[in-house]
PDB file of C-alpha atoms in Angstrom:
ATOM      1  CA  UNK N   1      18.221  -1.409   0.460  1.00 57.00           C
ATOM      2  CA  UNK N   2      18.807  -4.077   3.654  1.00 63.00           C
ATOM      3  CA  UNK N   3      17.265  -7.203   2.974  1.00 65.00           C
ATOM      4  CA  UNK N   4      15.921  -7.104   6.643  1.00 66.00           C
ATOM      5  CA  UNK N   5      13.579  -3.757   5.200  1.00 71.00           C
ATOM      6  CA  UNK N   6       9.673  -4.716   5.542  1.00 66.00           C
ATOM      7  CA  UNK N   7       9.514  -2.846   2.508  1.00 76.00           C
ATOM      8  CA  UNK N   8      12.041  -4.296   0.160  1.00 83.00           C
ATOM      9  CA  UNK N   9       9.869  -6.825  -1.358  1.00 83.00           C
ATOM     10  CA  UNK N  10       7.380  -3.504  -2.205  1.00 81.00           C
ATOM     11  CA  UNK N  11      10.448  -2.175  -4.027  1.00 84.00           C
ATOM     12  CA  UNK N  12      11.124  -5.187  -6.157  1.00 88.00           C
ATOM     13  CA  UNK N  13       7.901  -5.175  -6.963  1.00 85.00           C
ATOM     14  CA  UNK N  14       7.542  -1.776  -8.439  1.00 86.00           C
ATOM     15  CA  UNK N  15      10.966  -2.026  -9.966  1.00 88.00           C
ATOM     16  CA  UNK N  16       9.892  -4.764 -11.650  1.00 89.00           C
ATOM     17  CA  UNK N  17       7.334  -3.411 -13.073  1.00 87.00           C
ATOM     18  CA  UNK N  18       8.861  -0.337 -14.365  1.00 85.00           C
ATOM     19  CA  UNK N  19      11.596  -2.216 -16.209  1.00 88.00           C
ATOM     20  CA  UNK N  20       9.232  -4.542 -17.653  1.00 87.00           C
ATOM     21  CA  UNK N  21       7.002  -1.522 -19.226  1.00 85.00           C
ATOM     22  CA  UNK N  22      10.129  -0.212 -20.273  1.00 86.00           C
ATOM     23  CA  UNK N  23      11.543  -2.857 -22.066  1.00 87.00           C
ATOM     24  CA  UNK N  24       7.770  -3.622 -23.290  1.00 83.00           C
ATOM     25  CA  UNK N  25       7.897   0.116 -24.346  1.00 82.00           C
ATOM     26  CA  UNK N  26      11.402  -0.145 -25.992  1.00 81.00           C
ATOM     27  CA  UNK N  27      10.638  -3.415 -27.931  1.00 78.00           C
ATOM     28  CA  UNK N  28       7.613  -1.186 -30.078  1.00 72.00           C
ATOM     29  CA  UNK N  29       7.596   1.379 -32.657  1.00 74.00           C
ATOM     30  CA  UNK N  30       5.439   4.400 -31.537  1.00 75.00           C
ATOM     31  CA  UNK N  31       5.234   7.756 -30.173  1.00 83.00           C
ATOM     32  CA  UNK N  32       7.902   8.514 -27.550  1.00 83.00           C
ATOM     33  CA  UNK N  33       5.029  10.532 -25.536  1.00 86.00           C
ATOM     34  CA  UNK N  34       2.833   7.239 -25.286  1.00 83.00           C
ATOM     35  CA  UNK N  35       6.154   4.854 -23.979  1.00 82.00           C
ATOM     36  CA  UNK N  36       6.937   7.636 -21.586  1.00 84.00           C
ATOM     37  CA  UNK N  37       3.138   7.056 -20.496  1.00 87.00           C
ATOM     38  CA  UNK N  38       2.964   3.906 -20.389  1.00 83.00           C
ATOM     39  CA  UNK N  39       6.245   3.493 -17.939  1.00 85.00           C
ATOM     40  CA  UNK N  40       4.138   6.107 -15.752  1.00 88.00           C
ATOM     41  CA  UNK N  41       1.080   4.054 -15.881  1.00 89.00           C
ATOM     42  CA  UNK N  42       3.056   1.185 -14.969  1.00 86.00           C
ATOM     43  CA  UNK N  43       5.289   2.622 -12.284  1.00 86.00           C
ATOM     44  CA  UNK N  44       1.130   3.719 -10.617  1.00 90.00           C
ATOM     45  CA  UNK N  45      -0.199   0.437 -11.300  1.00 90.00           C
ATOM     46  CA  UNK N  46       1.943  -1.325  -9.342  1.00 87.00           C
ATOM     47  CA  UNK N  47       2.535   1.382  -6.632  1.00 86.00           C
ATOM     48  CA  UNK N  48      -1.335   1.283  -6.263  1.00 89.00           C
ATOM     49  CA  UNK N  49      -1.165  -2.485  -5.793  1.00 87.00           C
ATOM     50  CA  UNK N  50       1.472  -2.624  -3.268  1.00 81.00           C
ATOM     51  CA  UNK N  51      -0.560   0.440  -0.755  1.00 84.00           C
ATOM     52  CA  UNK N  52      -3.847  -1.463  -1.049  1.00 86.00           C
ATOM     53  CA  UNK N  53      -3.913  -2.896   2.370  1.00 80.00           C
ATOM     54  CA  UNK N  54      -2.830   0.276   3.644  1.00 81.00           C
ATOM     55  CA  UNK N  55      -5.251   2.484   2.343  1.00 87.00           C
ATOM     56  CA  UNK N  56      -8.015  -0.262   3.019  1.00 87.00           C
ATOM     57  CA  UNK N  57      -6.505  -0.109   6.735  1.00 85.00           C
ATOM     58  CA  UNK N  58      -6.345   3.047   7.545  1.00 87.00           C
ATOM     59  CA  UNK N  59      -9.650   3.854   6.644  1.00 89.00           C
ATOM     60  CA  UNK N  60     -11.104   0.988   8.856  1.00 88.00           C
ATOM     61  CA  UNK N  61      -8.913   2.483  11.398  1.00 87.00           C
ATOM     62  CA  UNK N  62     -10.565   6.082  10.713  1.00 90.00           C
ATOM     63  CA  UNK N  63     -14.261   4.671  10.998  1.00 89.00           C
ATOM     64  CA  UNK N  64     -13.060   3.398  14.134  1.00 89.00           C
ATOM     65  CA  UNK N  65     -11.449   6.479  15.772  1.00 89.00           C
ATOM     66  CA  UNK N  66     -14.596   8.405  14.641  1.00 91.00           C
ATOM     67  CA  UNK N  67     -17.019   6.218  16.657  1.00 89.00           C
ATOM     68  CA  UNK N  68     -14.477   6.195  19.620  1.00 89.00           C
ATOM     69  CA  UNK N  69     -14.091  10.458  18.928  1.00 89.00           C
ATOM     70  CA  UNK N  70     -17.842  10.516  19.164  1.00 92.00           C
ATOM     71  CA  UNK N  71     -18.449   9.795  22.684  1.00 89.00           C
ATOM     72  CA  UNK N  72     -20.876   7.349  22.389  1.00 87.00           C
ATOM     73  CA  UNK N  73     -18.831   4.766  23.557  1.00 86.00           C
ATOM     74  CA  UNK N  74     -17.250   3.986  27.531  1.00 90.00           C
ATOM     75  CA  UNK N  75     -13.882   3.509  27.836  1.00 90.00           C
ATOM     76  CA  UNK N  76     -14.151  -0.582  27.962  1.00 91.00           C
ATOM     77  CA  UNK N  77     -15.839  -0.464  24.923  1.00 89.00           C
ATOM     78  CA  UNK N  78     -13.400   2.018  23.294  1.00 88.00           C
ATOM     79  CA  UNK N  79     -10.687   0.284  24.195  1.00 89.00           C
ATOM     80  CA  UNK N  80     -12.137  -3.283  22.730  1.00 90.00           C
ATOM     81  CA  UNK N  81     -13.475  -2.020  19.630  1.00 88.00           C
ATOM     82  CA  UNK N  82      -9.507  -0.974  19.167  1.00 87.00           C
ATOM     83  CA  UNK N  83      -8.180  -3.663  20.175  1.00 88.00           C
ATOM     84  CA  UNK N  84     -10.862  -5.594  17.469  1.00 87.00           C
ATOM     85  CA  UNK N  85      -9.612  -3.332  14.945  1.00 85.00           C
ATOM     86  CA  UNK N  86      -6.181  -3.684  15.648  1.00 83.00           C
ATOM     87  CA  UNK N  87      -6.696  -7.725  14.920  1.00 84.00           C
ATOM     88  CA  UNK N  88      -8.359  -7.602  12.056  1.00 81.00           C
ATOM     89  CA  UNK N  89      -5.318  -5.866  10.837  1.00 76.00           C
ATOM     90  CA  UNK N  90      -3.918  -7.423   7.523  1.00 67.00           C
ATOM     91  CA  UNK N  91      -0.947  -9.000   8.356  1.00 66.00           C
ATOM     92  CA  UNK N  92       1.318  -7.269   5.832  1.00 58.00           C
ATOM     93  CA  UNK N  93       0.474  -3.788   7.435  1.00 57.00           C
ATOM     94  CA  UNK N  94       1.236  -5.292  11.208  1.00 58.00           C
ATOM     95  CA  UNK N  95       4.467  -3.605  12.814  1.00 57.00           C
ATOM     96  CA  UNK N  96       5.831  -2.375   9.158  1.00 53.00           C
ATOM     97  CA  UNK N  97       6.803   1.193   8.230  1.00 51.00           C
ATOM     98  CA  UNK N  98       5.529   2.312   4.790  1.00 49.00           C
ATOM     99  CA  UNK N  99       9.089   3.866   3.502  1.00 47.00           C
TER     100      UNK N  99
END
């Protein structure tokens, strides 16, 4: 993956922190079935970390298009309340695709 990829650092990330479950999971005695799910839980874990801001995001930006979609606001108003969303933006989810 390009270096120049917004998400690249997401990727090292959650690389990461699959191989270090797995070599966690390979340095212990135990049931097969629990390494496997610990490598899983791992692999979510960090996955979940990485999408926070997203998710946290996009449902500001929902709340938002539902009070625009309601009609109770003019146009002006629309339009600010968007553009007050749109700043409040985290930075990390500004002008980045998600894959």
């Amino acid at each position: 993956m390009p270096n120049d990829n917004p998400n690249t650092e997401r990727y090292i990330t959650i690389a990461r922190a699959c191989l270090k479950a797995i070599n966690d999971t390979a340095k212990n005695s135990g049931d097969r079935e629990q390494k496997i799910q610990a490598v899983y839980q791992a692999i979510d874990s960090a996955f979940q970390e990485e999408f926070a801001d997203y998710r946290q995001s996009v449902a500001i930006m929902a709340t938002v298009l539902e009070r625009i979609a309601s009609g109770q606001l003019d146009g002006e108003k629309a339009a600010d309340l968007a553009r007050k969303t749109l700043d409040q933006q985290p930075e990390n989810t500004r002008k980045t695709m998600m894959h």
